[in-house]
Short mmCIF file of C-alpha atoms and ligand atoms in Angstrom, two decimals:
data_model
loop_
_atom_site.label_atom_id
_atom_site.label_comp_id
_atom_site.label_asym_id
_atom_site.label_seq_id
_atom_site.Cartn_x
_atom_site.Cartn_y
_atom_site.Cartn_z
CA MET N 1 90.76 84.14 83.74
CA THR N 2 93.82 82.06 84.64
CA ASP N 3 93.73 80.04 87.89
CA ILE N 4 94.49 82.34 90.80
CA THR N 5 94.82 81.49 94.49
CA ILE N 6 94.65 84.29 97.04
CA ALA N 7 95.84 83.72 100.64
CA LEU N 8 94.40 85.74 103.48
CA SER N 9 93.38 85.43 107.12
CA LYS N 10 89.83 85.57 108.42
CA GLY N 11 88.75 88.34 110.75
CA ARG N 12 89.74 91.93 110.15
CA ILE N 13 91.86 91.26 107.04
CA PHE N 14 89.14 89.25 105.31
CA ASP N 15 86.53 91.85 106.28
CA ASP N 16 88.61 94.76 104.96
CA THR N 17 89.67 92.88 101.80
CA ALA N 18 86.14 91.85 100.78
CA PRO N 19 85.30 95.31 99.33
CA LEU N 20 88.59 95.32 97.38
CA LEU N 21 87.87 91.85 96.00
CA LYS N 22 84.39 93.02 95.11
CA ALA N 23 85.90 95.91 93.15
CA ALA N 24 87.89 93.29 91.23
CA GLY N 25 84.63 91.39 90.60
CA ILE N 26 85.48 88.62 93.07
CA THR N 27 83.04 87.45 95.77
CA ALA N 28 83.58 84.55 98.18
CA LEU N 29 80.79 81.97 98.10
CA ASP N 30 81.26 81.12 101.80
CA ASP N 31 81.78 83.19 104.93
CA PRO N 32 85.06 82.13 106.62
CA GLU N 33 83.62 83.03 110.04
CA THR N 34 80.89 80.41 109.77
CA SER N 35 82.30 77.94 107.26
CA ARG N 36 84.92 75.39 108.26
CA LYS N 37 86.30 75.33 104.73
CA LEU N 38 89.89 76.47 104.34
CA ILE N 39 89.59 76.82 100.57
CA LEU N 40 86.75 79.10 99.60
CA ASP N 41 85.25 79.12 96.14
CA THR N 42 84.38 82.43 94.57
CA ASN N 43 82.00 83.55 91.84
CA HIS N 44 84.86 82.79 89.41
CA ALA N 45 85.47 79.05 89.01
CA ASN N 46 89.23 79.63 88.74
CA VAL N 47 89.68 82.07 91.65
CA LYS N 48 90.10 80.45 95.09
CA LEU N 49 90.67 82.02 98.48
CA VAL N 50 92.76 80.09 100.99
CA ILE N 51 92.19 80.98 104.64
CA VAL N 52 95.36 80.74 106.74
CA ARG N 53 96.81 82.21 109.94
CA ALA N 54 97.80 85.86 109.41
CA SER N 55 101.46 85.08 110.06
CA ASP N 56 101.42 82.18 107.54
CA VAL N 57 100.24 84.26 104.55
CA PRO N 58 103.77 85.29 103.39
CA THR N 59 104.93 81.66 103.54
CA TYR N 60 102.12 80.42 101.29
CA VAL N 61 102.89 83.14 98.75
CA GLN N 62 106.68 82.73 99.00
CA TYR N 63 106.42 79.06 98.05
CA GLY N 64 103.80 79.66 95.36
CA ALA N 65 101.04 77.73 97.16
CA ALA N 66 99.13 80.98 96.72
CA ASP N 67 99.77 83.44 93.88
CA ILE N 68 98.89 86.50 95.89
CA GLY N 69 98.16 87.31 99.50
CA ILE N 70 97.21 90.03 101.92
CA ALA N 71 99.41 90.50 104.98
CA GLY N 72 100.06 93.12 107.66
CA LYS N 73 103.34 95.05 107.61
CA ASP N 74 103.98 93.62 111.10
CA VAL N 75 103.83 90.09 109.67
CA LEU N 76 105.90 90.97 106.59
CA LEU N 77 108.69 92.50 108.69
CA GLU N 78 108.94 89.36 110.82
CA HIS N 79 108.82 87.10 107.74
CA GLY N 80 111.52 89.13 106.01
CA GLY N 81 109.73 89.44 102.67
CA ALA N 82 112.10 87.11 100.78
CA GLU N 83 110.90 86.40 97.23
CA LEU N 84 107.78 88.49 97.68
CA TYR N 85 106.78 91.35 95.44
CA GLN N 86 104.95 93.99 97.51
CA PRO N 87 103.49 96.47 95.05
CA LEU N 88 100.60 97.92 97.01
CA ASP N 89 99.74 99.31 100.44
CA LEU N 90 96.05 98.46 100.76
CA LYS N 91 95.64 100.84 103.73
CA ILE N 92 93.41 98.31 105.52
CA ALA N 93 93.59 96.74 109.02
CA ARG N 94 95.48 99.81 110.20
CA CYS N 95 97.00 100.09 113.64
CA LYS N 96 100.23 101.12 115.35
CA MET N 97 103.14 99.05 116.61
CA MET N 98 103.79 100.44 120.09
CA VAL N 99 105.84 100.04 123.22
CA ALA N 100 103.56 99.81 126.26
CA VAL N 101 104.25 99.61 129.98
CA PRO N 102 102.27 99.30 133.23
CA ASN N 103 100.59 102.58 134.22
CA ASP N 104 102.98 103.03 137.16
CA PHE N 105 106.18 102.27 135.21
CA ASP N 106 108.43 105.26 134.41
CA TYR N 107 109.67 104.26 130.96
CA GLU N 108 111.46 107.55 130.21
CA SER N 109 113.64 107.35 133.29
CA ALA N 110 114.31 103.63 132.87
CA VAL N 111 115.60 104.40 129.37
CA PHE N 112 117.48 107.49 130.59
CA GLN N 113 119.19 105.49 133.34
CA GLY N 114 120.26 102.84 130.84
CA ALA N 115 118.28 100.07 132.53
CA ARG N 116 118.19 96.69 130.80
CA LEU N 117 114.57 96.07 129.84
CA ARG N 118 112.73 92.79 129.54
CA VAL N 119 110.50 93.05 126.47
CA ALA N 120 107.72 90.56 125.74
CA THR N 121 106.55 90.47 122.14
CA LYS N 122 105.47 88.47 119.13
CA TYR N 123 107.49 90.87 116.94
CA LEU N 124 111.11 90.00 117.71
CA LYS N 125 112.79 91.51 114.65
CA THR N 126 110.87 94.76 114.83
CA ALA N 127 111.41 95.10 118.58
CA ARG N 128 115.12 94.25 118.31
CA ALA N 129 115.65 96.86 115.59
CA HIS N 130 113.68 99.50 117.49
CA PHE N 131 115.59 99.19 120.77
CA ALA N 132 118.95 98.79 119.00
CA GLY N 133 118.21 102.05 117.19
CA LYS N 134 117.66 103.79 120.56
CA GLY N 135 120.71 102.16 122.13
CA VAL N 136 118.53 100.47 124.76
CA HIS N 137 119.66 97.05 126.00
CA VAL N 138 116.85 94.52 126.01
CA ASP N 139 116.15 90.90 126.75
CA LEU N 140 113.52 89.83 124.25
CA ILE N 141 110.94 87.28 125.35
CA LYS N 142 109.05 85.68 122.47
CA LEU N 143 105.31 85.21 122.96
CA TYR N 144 102.65 84.08 120.50
CA GLY N 145 99.80 86.22 121.87
CA SER N 146 98.26 87.98 124.88
CA MET N 147 101.39 90.09 125.37
CA GLU N 148 99.37 92.37 127.66
CA LEU N 149 99.54 89.72 130.37
CA ALA N 150 103.34 89.59 130.57
CA PRO N 151 103.99 92.75 132.66
CA LEU N 152 101.03 91.95 134.94
CA VAL N 153 102.60 88.70 136.09
CA GLY N 154 106.21 89.91 136.13
CA LEU N 155 107.33 88.16 132.95
CA SER N 156 108.48 91.43 131.36
CA ASP N 157 108.88 95.16 132.05
CA VAL N 158 107.44 96.31 128.75
CA ILE N 159 105.63 94.88 125.73
CA VAL N 160 105.74 95.60 122.02
CA ASP N 161 102.32 95.05 120.48
CA LEU N 162 99.80 96.36 117.99
CA VAL N 163 97.34 98.95 119.24
CA SER N 164 94.23 100.17 117.49
CA THR N 165 91.62 101.54 119.90
CA GLY N 166 93.84 101.24 122.98
CA SER N 167 91.13 99.51 124.97
CA THR N 168 93.08 96.25 125.43
CA LEU N 169 95.97 98.17 126.98
CA LYS N 170 93.61 100.16 129.19
CA ALA N 171 91.76 97.05 130.40
CA ASN N 172 95.10 95.62 131.52
CA HIS N 173 96.42 98.75 133.28
CA LEU N 174 98.98 99.45 130.58
CA LYS N 175 99.80 102.66 128.73
CA PRO N 176 101.40 103.25 125.32
CA VAL N 177 104.72 105.10 125.64
CA GLU N 178 106.30 104.96 122.20
CA GLU N 179 105.11 104.52 118.63
CA ILE N 180 107.40 102.26 116.63
CA MET N 181 105.55 102.47 113.32
CA GLN N 182 102.21 102.72 111.55
CA ILE N 183 100.93 99.38 110.31
CA SER N 184 98.64 98.51 107.42
CA SER N 185 98.22 95.50 105.15
CA ARG N 186 99.96 94.99 101.81
CA LEU N 187 99.22 93.03 98.69
CA ILE N 188 101.98 90.48 98.18
CA ILE N 189 102.66 88.54 95.00
CA ASN N 190 104.73 85.47 94.20
CA GLN N 191 107.34 86.57 91.65
CA ALA N 192 107.01 83.52 89.38
CA ALA N 193 103.21 83.84 89.41
CA LEU N 194 103.55 87.47 88.43
CA LYS N 195 105.47 86.46 85.30
CA LEU N 196 103.24 83.51 84.39
CA LYS N 197 99.87 85.10 85.21
CA ARG N 198 100.70 88.73 84.64
CA LYS N 199 97.48 89.69 82.88
CA THR N 200 95.12 88.36 85.53
CA ILE N 201 97.23 89.57 88.44
CA GLN N 202 97.59 93.02 86.87
CA ARG N 203 93.80 93.22 86.50
CA ILE N 204 93.34 92.46 90.21
CA LEU N 205 96.11 94.90 91.14
CA ASP N 206 94.52 97.68 89.08
CA ALA N 207 91.08 97.07 90.59
CA PHE N 208 92.54 97.10 94.11
CA SER N 209 94.53 100.33 93.48
CA GLU N 210 91.41 101.99 92.13
CA ALA N 211 89.36 100.93 95.19
CA ILE N 212 91.91 101.82 97.90
CA GLU N 213 90.90 104.50 100.35
CA LYS N 214 92.71 107.65 99.25
O1 PRT K 1 94.94 86.10 115.89
P1 PRT K 1 96.04 85.26 115.33
O2 PRT K 1 97.02 84.80 116.35
O3 PRT K 1 95.59 84.19 114.38
O4 PRT K 1 96.94 86.17 114.39
P2 PRT K 1 96.96 87.72 114.33
O5 PRT K 1 96.62 88.36 115.62
O6 PRT K 1 98.26 88.09 113.69
O7 PRT K 1 95.79 87.94 113.27
P3 PRT K 1 94.62 88.99 113.28
O8 PRT K 1 93.64 88.53 112.25
O9 PRT K 1 94.16 89.27 114.65
O10 PRT K 1 95.36 90.28 112.73
C1 PRT K 1 95.77 90.34 111.39
C2 PRT K 1 96.45 91.67 111.12
O11 PRT K 1 95.58 92.75 111.45
C3 PRT K 1 97.70 91.92 111.94
O12 PRT K 1 98.81 91.26 111.37
C4 PRT K 1 97.81 93.45 111.85
O13 PRT K 1 98.51 93.84 110.69
C5 PRT K 1 96.34 93.91 111.72
N1 PRT K 1 95.78 94.54 112.94
C6 PRT K 1 95.16 95.76 112.94
C7 PRT K 1 95.77 94.07 114.19
C8 PRT K 1 95.14 95.04 114.98
N2 PRT K 1 94.77 96.07 114.18
C9 PRT K 1 94.98 94.81 116.41
N3 PRT K 1 94.44 95.66 117.11
N4 PRT K 1 96.22 92.91 114.72
C10 PRT K 1 96.05 92.69 116.04
N5 PRT K 1 95.46 93.59 116.90
C11 PRT K 1 95.34 93.17 118.34
C12 PRT K 1 96.57 93.58 119.17
O14 PRT K 1 97.59 92.61 119.04
C13 PRT K 1 95.99 93.64 120.58
O15 PRT K 1 95.92 92.37 121.19
O16 PRT K 1 94.23 93.76 118.98
C14 PRT K 1 94.58 94.12 120.32
C15 PRT K 1 94.57 95.62 120.52
O17 PRT K 1 93.42 96.18 119.99
P4 PRT K 1 92.81 97.49 120.67
O18 PRT K 1 91.72 97.93 119.73
O19 PRT K 1 92.28 97.07 122.00
O20 PRT K 1 93.89 98.53 120.78
MG1 MG K 2 94.71 88.26 116.60
#
C-alpha cells in the first residue's frame, strides 16, 4: 500500500467511521478518546489517521496534509469545498440543520410580519442562504458553540444548529421550527492525491461504498 493519511475528528465521526475503516482492513492502534496522540498508527504501517477538529478536516485535505478525510455536510458547506473531491455520502453522523426558537416565540408570525431576526449560529453561510431564500431579513451573529444559550440571554431571537435527538433544545426551552437540510458525513479526497495514489484510494473508496448502510 502507498502512504495514506486520513483526517477525521474524534467523537461521533471517529466512532461511525471505525466500522467503515474496518471494512477496508484498517484498524487504529490507539483510541483517540483516551490517547493524547494526534497521529494514530494503524495495523498498516503506511496508513495514518490524523485527529483534528471537525471543522478543520476539509482544510487538511485541501492542502494535501491529509489525502482523504471524513467531514459533515455542515462543515463542508461552511468550508466551501474548494479543491475537494467528494465522491461518497457515508450516511454516518446524521442529523438535521434546523432553525430553533424559544418555546414562547411565534416564529411563523414574526416571519409573516417581516420582522428582522437576530440569528445566532456557527453556520453563517448556510443560515445566510436559508433566510435569503425565504426573503427574511436577518442579522447573523457568529458563535463557535453552545448556540442554545443565545436566545436564553437575549443575544438572539433564533438559532440555527444541528439537532439529532432534540434533547439539547428541550433542555434549554427551545423548539425546532424549520428544517434547513439533512446532514450526514462525506468522504473527501485531495485531488492531487487521487491522481498520485489512485489505486490505494480507490480500494478504500470501494470498501467504504460496500460497507455503507443502504
Ligand atoms: O465539538 P467541536 O466544536 O470540536 O466540533 P463539532 O461540534 O463540529 O464536532 P462534533 O464531533 O461534535 O461533530 C462532528 C459532526 O457530527 C458535525 O459536523 C455534524 O456533521 C455531525 N453531527 C451529528 C452533529 C450532531 N449530530 C449533533 N447533534 N454535530 C453536533 N451535534 C450537536 C448539536 O450542535 C447540538 O449542540 O449536538 C447537540 C444536539 O444534539 P441533540 O441530540 O440533543 O439534538
Ligand atoms: Mg461538538
